[in-house]
XYZ file of C-alpha atoms in Angstrom:
646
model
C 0.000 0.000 0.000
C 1.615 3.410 -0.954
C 3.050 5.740 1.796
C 1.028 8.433 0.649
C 0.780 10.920 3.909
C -3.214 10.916 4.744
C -2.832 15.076 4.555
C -2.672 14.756 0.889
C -5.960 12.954 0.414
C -8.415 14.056 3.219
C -11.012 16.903 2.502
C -10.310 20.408 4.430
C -13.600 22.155 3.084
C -15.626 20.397 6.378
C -18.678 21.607 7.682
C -17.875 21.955 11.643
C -21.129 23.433 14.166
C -21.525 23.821 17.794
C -22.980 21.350 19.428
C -25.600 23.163 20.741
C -27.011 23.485 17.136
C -30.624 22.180 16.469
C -30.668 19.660 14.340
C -32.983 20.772 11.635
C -30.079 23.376 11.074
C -27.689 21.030 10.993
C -29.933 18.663 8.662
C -30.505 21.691 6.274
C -26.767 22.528 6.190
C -26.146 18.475 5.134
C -28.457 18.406 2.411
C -27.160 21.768 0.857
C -23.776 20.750 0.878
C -24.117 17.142 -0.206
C -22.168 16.117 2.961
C -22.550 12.674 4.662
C -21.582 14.221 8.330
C -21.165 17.323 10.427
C -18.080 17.528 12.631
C -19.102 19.036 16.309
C -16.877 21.948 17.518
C -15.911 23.425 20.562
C -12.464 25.929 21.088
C -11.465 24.528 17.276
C -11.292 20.930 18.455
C -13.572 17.921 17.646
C -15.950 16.803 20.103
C -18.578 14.803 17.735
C -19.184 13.525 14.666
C -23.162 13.666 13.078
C -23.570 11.644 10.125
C -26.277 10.723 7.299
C -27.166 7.267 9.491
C -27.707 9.026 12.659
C -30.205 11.484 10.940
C -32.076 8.585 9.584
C -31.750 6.893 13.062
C -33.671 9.380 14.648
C -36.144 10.065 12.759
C -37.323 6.703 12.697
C -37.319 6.078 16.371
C -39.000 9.415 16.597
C -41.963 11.291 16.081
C -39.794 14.662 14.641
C -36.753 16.271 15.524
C -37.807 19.380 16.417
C -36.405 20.434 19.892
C -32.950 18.147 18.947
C -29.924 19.499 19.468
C -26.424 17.938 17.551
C -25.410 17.067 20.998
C -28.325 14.967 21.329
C -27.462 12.280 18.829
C -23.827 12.996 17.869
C -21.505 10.369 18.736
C -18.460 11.967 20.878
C -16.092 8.962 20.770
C -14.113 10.133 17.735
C -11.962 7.997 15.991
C -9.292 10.676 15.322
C -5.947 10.249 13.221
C -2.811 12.906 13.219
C -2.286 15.129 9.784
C 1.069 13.526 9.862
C -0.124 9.843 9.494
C 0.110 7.507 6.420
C -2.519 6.427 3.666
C -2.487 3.309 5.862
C -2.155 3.995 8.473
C -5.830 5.796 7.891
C -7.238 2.864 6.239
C -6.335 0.815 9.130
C -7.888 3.072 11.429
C -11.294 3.187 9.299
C -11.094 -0.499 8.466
C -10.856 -1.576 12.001
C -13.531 0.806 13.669
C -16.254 0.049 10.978
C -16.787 3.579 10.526
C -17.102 5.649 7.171
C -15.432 8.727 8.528
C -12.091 9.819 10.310
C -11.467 12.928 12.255
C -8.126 14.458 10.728
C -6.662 16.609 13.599
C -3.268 18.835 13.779
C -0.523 18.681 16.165
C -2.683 20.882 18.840
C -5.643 18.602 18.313
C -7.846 20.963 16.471
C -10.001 19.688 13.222
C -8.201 19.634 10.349
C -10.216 18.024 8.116
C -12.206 14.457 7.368
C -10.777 11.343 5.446
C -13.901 9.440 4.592
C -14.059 5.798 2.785
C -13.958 7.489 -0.891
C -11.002 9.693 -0.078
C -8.987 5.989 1.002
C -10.286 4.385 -1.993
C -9.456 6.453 -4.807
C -5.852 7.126 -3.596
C -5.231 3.118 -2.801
C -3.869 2.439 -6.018
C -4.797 -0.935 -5.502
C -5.828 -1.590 -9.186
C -2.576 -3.395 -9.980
C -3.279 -6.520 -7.588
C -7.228 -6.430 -7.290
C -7.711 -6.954 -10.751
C -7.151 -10.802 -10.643
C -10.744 -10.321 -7.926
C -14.017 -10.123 -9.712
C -17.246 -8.827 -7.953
C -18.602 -12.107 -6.995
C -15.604 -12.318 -4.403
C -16.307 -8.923 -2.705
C -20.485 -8.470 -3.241
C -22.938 -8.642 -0.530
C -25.294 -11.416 -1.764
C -27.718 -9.885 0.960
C -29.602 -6.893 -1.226
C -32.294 -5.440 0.915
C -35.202 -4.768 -1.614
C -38.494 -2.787 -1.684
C -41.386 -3.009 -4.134
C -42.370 0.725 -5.758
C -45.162 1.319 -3.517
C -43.156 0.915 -0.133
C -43.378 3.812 2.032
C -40.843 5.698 3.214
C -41.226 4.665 6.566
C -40.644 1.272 6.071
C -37.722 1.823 3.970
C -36.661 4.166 6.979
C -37.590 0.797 9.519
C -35.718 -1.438 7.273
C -32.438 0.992 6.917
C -31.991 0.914 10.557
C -32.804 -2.635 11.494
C -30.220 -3.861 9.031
C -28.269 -0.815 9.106
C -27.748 -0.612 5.604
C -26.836 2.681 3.751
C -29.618 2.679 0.750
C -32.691 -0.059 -0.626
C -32.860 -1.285 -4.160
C -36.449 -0.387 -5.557
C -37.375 -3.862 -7.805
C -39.882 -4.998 -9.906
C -40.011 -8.791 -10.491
C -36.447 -8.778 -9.221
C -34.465 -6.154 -11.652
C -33.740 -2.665 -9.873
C -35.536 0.198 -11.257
C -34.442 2.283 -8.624
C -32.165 3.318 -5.495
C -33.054 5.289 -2.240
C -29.945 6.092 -0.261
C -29.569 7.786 3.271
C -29.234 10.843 1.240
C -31.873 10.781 -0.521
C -33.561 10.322 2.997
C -31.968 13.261 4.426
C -32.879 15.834 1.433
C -36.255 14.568 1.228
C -36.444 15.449 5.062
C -35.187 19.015 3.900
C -37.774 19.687 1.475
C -41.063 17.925 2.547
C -40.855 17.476 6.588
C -43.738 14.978 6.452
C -42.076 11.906 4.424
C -44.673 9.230 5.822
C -47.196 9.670 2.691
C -44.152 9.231 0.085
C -43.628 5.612 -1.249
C -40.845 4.570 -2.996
C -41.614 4.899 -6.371
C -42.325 8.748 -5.879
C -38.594 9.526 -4.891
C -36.182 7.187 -5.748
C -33.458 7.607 -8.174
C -33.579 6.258 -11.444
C -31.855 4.508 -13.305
C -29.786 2.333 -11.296
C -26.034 1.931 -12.043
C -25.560 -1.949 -12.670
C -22.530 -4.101 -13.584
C -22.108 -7.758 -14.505
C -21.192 -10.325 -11.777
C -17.889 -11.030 -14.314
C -16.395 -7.019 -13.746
C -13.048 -6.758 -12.274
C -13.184 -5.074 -8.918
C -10.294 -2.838 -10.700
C -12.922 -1.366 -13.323
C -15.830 -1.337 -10.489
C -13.736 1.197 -8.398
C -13.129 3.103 -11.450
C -16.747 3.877 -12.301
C -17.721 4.676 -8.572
C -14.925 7.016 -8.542
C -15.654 8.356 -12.425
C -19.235 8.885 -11.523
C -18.914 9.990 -7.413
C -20.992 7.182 -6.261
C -20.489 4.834 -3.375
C -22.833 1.501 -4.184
C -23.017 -0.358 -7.662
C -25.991 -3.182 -7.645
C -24.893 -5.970 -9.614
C -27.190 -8.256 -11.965
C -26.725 -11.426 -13.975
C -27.595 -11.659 -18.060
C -31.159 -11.203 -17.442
C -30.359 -8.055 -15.763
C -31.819 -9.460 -12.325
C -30.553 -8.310 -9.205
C -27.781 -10.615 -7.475
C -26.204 -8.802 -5.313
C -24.855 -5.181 -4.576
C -20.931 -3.711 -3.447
C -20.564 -0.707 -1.730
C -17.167 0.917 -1.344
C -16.754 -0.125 2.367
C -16.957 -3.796 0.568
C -14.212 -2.566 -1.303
C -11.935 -1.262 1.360
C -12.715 -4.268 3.639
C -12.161 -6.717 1.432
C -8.240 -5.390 0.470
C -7.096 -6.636 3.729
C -9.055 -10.145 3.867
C -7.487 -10.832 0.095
C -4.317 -9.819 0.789
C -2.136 -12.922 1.270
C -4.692 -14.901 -1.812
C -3.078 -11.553 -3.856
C 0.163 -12.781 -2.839
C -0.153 -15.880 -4.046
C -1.821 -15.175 -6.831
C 0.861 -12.780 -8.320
C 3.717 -14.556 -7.358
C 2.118 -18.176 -9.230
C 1.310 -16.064 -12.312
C 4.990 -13.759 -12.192
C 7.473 -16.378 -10.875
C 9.314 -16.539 -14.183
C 9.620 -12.509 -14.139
C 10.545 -12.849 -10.673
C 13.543 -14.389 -11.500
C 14.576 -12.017 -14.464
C 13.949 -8.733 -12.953
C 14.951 -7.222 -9.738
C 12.486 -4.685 -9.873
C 9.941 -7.404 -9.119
C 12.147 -9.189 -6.925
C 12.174 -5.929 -4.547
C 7.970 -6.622 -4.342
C 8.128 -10.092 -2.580
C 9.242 -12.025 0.509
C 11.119 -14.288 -1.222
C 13.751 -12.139 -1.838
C 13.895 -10.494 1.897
C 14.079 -14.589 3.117
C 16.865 -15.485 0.357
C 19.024 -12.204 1.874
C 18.803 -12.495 5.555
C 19.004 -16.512 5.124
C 23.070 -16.213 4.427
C 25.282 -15.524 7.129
C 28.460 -16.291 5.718
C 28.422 -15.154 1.832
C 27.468 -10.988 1.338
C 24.349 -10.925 -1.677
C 23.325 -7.881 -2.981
C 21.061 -6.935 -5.385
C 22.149 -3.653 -7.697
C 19.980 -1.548 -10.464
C 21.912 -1.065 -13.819
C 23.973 1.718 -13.005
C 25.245 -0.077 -9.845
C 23.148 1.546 -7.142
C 22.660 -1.066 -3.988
C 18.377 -1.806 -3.746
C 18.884 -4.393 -1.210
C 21.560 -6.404 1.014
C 21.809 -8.709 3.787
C 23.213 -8.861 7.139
C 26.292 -10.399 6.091
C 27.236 -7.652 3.636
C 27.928 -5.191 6.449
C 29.826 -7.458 8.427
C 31.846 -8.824 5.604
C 32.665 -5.242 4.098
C 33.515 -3.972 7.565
C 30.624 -1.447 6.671
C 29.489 0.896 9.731
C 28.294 4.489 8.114
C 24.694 3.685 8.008
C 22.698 1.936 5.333
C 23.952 0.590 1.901
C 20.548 1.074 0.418
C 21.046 4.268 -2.936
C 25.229 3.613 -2.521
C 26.535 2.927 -5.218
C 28.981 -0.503 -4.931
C 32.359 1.177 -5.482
C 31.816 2.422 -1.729
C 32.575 -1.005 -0.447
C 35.585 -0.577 -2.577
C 37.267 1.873 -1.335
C 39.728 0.807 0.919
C 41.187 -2.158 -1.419
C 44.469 -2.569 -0.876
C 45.101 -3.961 -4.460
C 44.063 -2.955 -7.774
C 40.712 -1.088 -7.527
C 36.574 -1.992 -8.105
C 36.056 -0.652 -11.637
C 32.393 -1.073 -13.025
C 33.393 -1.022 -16.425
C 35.262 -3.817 -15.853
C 32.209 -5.591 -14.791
C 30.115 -4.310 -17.512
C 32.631 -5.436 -20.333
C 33.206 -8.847 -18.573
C 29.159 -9.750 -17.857
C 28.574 -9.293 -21.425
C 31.155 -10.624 -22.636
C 32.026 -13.910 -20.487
C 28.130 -13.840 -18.368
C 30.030 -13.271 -14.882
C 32.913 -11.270 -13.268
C 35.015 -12.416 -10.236
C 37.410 -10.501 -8.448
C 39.577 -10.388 -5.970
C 40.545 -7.550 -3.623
C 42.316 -7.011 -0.162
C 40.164 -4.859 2.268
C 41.890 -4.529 5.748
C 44.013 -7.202 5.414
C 41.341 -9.661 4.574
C 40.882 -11.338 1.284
C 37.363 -10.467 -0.360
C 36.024 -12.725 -3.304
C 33.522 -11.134 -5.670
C 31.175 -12.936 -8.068
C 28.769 -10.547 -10.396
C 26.186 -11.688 -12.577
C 23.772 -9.938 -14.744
C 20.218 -10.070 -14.341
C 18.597 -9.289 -18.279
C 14.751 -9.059 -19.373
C 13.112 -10.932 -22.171
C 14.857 -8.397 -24.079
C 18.462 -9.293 -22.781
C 19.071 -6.094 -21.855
C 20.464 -5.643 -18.343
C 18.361 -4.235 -15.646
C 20.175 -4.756 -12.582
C 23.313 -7.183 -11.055
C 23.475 -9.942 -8.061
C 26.569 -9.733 -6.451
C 27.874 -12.472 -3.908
C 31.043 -11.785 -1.856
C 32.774 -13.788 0.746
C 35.316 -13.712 2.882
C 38.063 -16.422 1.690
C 41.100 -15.408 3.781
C 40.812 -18.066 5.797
C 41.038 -20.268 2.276
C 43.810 -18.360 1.304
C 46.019 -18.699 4.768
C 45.733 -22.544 4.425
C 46.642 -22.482 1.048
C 49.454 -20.497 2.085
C 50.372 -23.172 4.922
C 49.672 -26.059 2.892
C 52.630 -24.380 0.028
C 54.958 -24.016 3.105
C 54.597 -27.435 4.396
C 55.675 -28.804 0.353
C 58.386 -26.542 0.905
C 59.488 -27.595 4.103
C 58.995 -31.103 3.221
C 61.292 -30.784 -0.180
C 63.958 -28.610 1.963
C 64.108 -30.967 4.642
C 64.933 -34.044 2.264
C 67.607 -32.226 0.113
C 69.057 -30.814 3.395
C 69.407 -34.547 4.502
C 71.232 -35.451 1.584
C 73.540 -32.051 1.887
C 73.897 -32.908 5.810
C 75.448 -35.993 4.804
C 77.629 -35.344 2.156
C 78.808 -32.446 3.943
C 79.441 -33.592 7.670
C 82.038 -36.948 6.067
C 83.718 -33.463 4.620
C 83.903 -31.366 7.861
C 85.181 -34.817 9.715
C 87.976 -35.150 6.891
C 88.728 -31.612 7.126
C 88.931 -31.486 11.446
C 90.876 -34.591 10.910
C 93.459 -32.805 9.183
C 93.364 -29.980 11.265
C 93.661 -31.780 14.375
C 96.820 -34.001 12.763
C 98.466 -30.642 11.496
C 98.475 -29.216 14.955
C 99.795 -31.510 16.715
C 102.815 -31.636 14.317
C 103.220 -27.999 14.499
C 105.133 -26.012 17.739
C 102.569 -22.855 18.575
C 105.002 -20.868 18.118
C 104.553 -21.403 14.892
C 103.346 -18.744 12.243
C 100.811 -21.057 10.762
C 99.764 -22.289 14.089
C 97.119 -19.469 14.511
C 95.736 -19.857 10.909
C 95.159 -23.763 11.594
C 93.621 -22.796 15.114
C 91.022 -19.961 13.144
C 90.210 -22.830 10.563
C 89.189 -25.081 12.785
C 86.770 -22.555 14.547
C 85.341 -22.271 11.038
C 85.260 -25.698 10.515
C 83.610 -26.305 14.171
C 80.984 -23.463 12.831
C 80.482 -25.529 9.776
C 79.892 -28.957 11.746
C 77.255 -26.815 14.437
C 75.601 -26.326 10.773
C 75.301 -29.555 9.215
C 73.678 -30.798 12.858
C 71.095 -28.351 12.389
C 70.417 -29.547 8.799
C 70.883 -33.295 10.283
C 68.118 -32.171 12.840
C 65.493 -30.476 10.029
C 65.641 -33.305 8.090
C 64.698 -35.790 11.314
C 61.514 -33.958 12.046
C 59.331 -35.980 10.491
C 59.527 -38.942 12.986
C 58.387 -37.754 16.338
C 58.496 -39.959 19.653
C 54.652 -39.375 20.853
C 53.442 -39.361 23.859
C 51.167 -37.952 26.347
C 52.294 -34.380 27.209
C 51.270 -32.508 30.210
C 53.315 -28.584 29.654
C 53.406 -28.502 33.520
C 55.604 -31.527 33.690
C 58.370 -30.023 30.830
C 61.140 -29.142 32.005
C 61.299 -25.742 30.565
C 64.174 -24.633 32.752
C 66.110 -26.399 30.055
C 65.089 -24.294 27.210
C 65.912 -20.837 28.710
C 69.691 -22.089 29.091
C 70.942 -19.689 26.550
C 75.047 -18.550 25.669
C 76.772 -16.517 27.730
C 76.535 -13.610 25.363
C 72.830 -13.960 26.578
C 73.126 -13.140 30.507
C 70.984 -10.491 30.290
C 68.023 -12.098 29.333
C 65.555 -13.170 32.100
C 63.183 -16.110 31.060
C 59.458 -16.068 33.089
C 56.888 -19.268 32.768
C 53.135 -18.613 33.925
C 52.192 -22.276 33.226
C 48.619 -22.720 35.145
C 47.116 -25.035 37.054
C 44.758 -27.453 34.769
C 45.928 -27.312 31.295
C 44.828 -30.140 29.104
C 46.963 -33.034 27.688
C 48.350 -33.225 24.302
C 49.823 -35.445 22.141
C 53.810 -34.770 21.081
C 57.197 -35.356 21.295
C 58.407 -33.582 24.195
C 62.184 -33.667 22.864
C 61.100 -31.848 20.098
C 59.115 -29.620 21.847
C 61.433 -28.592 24.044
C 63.298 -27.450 21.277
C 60.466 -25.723 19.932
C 60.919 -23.663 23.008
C 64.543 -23.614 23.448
C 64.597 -22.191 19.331
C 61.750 -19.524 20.059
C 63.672 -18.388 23.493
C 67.217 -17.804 21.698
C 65.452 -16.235 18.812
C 63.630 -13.280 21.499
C 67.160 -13.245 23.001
C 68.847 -12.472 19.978
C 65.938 -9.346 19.628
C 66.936 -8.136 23.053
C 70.890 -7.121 22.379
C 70.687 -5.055 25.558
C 68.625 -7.339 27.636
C 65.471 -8.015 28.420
C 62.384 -10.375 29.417
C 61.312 -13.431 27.752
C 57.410 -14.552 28.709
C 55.790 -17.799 28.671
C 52.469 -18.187 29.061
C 49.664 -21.150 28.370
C 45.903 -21.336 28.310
C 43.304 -23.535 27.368
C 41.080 -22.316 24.050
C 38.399 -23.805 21.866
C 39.133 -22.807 18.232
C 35.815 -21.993 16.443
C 35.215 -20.659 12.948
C 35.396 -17.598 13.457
C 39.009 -17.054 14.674
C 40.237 -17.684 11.293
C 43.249 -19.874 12.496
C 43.899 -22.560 9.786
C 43.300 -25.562 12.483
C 40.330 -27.923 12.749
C 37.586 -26.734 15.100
C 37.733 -28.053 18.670
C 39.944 -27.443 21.992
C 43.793 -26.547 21.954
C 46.423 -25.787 24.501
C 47.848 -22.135 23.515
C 51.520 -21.157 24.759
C 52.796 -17.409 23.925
C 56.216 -16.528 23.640
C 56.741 -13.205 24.355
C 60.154 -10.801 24.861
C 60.466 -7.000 24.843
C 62.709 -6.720 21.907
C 63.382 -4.698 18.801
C 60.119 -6.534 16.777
C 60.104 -7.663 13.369
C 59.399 -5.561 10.284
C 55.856 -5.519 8.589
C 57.637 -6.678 5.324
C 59.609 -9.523 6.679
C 56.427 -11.434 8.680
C 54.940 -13.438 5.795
C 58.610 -15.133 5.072
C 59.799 -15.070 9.173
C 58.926 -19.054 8.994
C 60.820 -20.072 5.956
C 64.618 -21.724 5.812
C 67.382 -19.663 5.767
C 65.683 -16.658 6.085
C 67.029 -14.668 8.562
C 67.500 -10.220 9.279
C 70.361 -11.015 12.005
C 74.273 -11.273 11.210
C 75.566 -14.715 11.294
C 77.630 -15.950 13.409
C 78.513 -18.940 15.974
C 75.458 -18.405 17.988
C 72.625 -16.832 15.571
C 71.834 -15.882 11.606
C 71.620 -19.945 9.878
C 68.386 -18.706 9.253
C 66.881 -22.343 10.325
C 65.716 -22.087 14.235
C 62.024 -20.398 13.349
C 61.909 -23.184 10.167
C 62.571 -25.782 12.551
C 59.497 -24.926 14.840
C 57.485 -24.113 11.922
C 57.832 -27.758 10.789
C 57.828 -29.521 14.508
C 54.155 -27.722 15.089
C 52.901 -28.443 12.026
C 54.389 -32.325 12.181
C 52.328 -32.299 15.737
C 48.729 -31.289 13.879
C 49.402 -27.634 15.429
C 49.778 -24.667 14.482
C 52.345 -21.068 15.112
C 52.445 -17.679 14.097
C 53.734 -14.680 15.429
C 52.178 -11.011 16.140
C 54.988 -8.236 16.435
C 55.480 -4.620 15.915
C 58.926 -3.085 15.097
C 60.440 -1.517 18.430
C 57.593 -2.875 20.601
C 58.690 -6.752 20.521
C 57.260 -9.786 19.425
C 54.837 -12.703 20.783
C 54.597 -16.008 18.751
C 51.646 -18.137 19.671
C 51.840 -21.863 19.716
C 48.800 -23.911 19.436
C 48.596 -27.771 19.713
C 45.407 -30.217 19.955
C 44.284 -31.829 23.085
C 44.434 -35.564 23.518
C 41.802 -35.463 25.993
C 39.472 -32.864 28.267
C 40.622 -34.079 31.578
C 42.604 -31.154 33.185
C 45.530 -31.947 35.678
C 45.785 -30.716 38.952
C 49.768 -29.486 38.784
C 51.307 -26.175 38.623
C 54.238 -24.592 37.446
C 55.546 -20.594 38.000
């Protein structure tokens, strides 16, 4: 039903009185005017309502109306509505009082005008979904008739008793004429005594009839073309079989409603599917959006302006500046971090290929775009769907899943290397050693032997690394409690290290997991010498464990369920934005090599233990504020143990 605001639509030419105003007065003024009611005044504001029904009312109960005041038979429980309220909200109001008129009132309650059952109707605009209704769904089957030579008063008798608003006039059941309260009311006017009129003398000729087959559409149209409220409708033989008023009409709209409903959407479905402009009309749509947490859908005119979205859009676009609805789609494109939205691009590539998928990075998360164009019978585009996820949870195990091939074909060549290379280093000490002891001390060479085999020893440190990354692979499991490690062991750094102070917070009840515990302690002893090495000047170095549930939400790239977490954290210089995505791979390293730090394999080596052990590590750090790497490994079981270690 349209939003139409009901100040556009009701009448402001209203007849208002006092209430103190005899009713033959207020009688004459109706039938002057044409008016079906009188609105009682007092200070500007409505205190009554007098209407064509309640004339007729009295003067059938009564002998005359002389001595009758307005106050006497106006009704002063007003069904009033604000000049700020909707076409519905109007309709509502009339629909569910049964009443004919509504008291329009402004913001300081005075009378403002009167919206009355014809003023609703013509401005419903209901024509486009009331036309699959034809009058035999909406009539009143119930026709109160008269023969020609009724009288007046029982007309009047019968108008009451059934409370009825007019009597068809038959002969041998096809109208030949109408009385309406009206006609009552200006007959009242001109004559005073009515009781010697009959029918035939006054009533109006010829009756407006329709078939039983009209479309209610067309009926409203000639009530409103030819200002009447009541049509009587007859079969072929022009006999009377029933009549619809417009409060028939109006009271029907709400009853057929949810039958329209159905009715459009069996007849449009195909349509519904090709054009978003119907789409916008029905629930379906509304359901589809709101159904989708996970996967952004919008639906977009053809120059890219957003008509509807779900939930999941805002959330997925980070969106928080109000509603999407008129944007165009470019706004939720802003902030790419890679090449930018163009809707050209999608234009050329719809026609062309059907659909367009992108790809763009908004706040460090990966976005994944797929358009399609919605065409008409015409294949011309009218609109776009557009469905957008969040994949950058995809994308991180794809990353991890490349890194463990990479660590797996590493770790076999360094074997072979390791091999080949330590019967070298053995041969070459060997040589060293026998040279030396050969040679005085005092000897000029002696020092140069003495600095190779440093080197040498450097070299042979090396190949036991690479010996130990290409081992990984076959872990000694057992059941693991992280209270029972001895950690102490880990923080036992080099003496260039002294400085460094190593802190465990390891609770009270942490869950079991499976691992090697040789391998983890090395984990730890690796992750400890690597924050030491960040902390030249000194510093702390604090671990911490927890219990955690991953869910999927937290976008780690681990299988849902419950995980011991251990942080590593130290206070020193941090790691570079840049350098993060390769601080896990072999050989990569931003320190100066050395005996004690830069073979670029200690953060490699955890990478692969974890990851051998089903877990998982990464690392969160900020240059000049240090560095925490998080370790995460599944739980063999949910019983907690009841040991503690500080």
């Amino acid at each position: 039903m349209k939003k139409i605001p009901v100040k556009k639509i009701y009448t402001t030419d209203v007849i208002s009185v006092s209430p103190a105003m005899p009713l033959a007065e207020a009688a004459l003024l109706m039938g002057r005017h044409k008016i079906s009611c009188i609105i009682a005044v007092e200070n500007k504001k409505p205190v009554g309502i007098f209407t064509e029904r309640d004339f007729i009312r009295t003067i059938s109960t009564s002998r005359g109306i002389s001595g009758l005041r307005v106050s006497d038979i106006m009704k002063s429980s007003l069904i009033k509505a604000s000049a700020d309220a909707t076409l519905y909200e109007a309709y509502d109001l009339i629909e569910t009082n049964g009443i004919r008129h509504l008291v329009i009132v402004d913001s300081k309650g005075r009378l403002a005008g009167v919206a009355t059952q014809t003023d609703v109707m013509k401005h419903l605009g209901m024509e486009s979904f009331i036309e699959v209704k034809d009058i035999s769904k909406i009539m009143s089957k119930n026709v109160v008739t008269v023969m020609p030579d009724a009288t007046i008063e029982d007309i009047l008798s019968k108008m009451v008793s059934c409370s009825i608003s007019c009597v068809v006039v038959e002969e041998k059941m096809r109208p030949v004429g109408i009385l309406t309260e009206r006609d009552i009311v200006r007959l009242y006017n001109e004559s005073g005594d009515v009781s010697k009129l009959t029918a035939g003398d006054v009533m109006r000729t010829p009756v407006e009839t329709i078939p039983i087959e009209m479309p209610v559409h067309k009926a409203v149209s000639i009530m409103n073309h030819k200002k009447i409220r009541r049509l009587v409708v007859a079969d072929r033989r022009k006999k009377i079989i029933g009549i619809v008023t417009q409060t028939d009409v109006i009271k029907r709209v709400e009853e057929h409603y949810i039958e329209f409903l159905k009715e459009i959407m069996s007849k449009k479905e195909a349509l519904l599917h090709e054009n978003i402009k119907m789409l916008s009309e029905k629930v379906v749509l509304d359901n589809l959006l709101r159904s989708s947490t996970e996967t952004a859908i919008l639906a977009l005119d053809a120059d890219f302006r957003i008509l509807y979205y779900n939930t999941a859009t805002e959330n997925i676009f980070e969106w928080n500046k109000g509603g999407l609805a008129g944007q165009n789609i470019t706004e939720l494109y802003l902030n790419a971090a890679n090449e930018k939205f163009s809707t050209r691009r999608v234009q050329q590539e719809t026609a062309a290929e059907g659909m367009f998928r992108d790809f763009v990075v908004l706040g460090g998360r990966h976005i994944e775009s797929t358009i399609t164009a919605i065409r008409d019978d015409k294949n011309e585009t009218v609109g776009y769907m557009v469905l957008a996820r969040d994949i950058t949870e995809y994308k991180r195990l794809e990353e991890e899943s490349v890194k463990a091939q990479k660590l797996e074909s590493i770790s076999i060549l360094a074997g072979g290397l390791a091999h080949d290379f330590n019967n070298l280093i053995t041969g070459i000490l060997s040589c060293l050693s026998l040279a030396k002891s050969v040679m005085a001390p005092q000897h000029t060479a002696y020092e140069s032997l003495l600095m190779a085999e440093k080197a040498a020893n450097i070299a042979s440190d090396l190949t036991h690394q690479l010996t130990t990354f290409s081992r990984i692979g076959n872990p000694d499991i057992t059941s693991v409690n992280l209270a029972e490690i001895p950690l102490d062991a880990a923080c036992v750094l080099p003496q260039d290290f002294n400085k460094v102070r190593c802190d465990f917070l390891i609770p009270d009840g942490l869950w079991t997991f499976r691992a090697d515990e040789t391998q983890i302690l090395r984990v730890f002893n690796n992750l400890v010498v690597n924050a030491a090495e960040a902390m030249p000047g000194g510093g702390s170095v604090t671990v911490t464990a927890k219990n955690i549930t991953v869910k999927h939400r937290d976008g780690l790239p681990l299988p849902y369920g419950p995980y011991v977490k251990i942080s590593i954290k130290d206070t020193g210089t941090g790691i570079k934005k840049k350098h993060l995505p390769k601080i896990f791979d072999p050989y990569f390293s931003t320190k100066h090599r050395g005996k004690t730090k830069g073979a670029g394999l200690g953060l490699a080596i955890c990478y692969a233990i974890i990851r051998n052990h089903n877990g998982y590590i990464s690392v969160d750090s900020e240059e000049g504020k240090g560095s925490t790497f998080y370790v995460y490994l599944p739980v063999e079981e949910m019983q907690p143990e009841n040991s503690i270690r500080k």
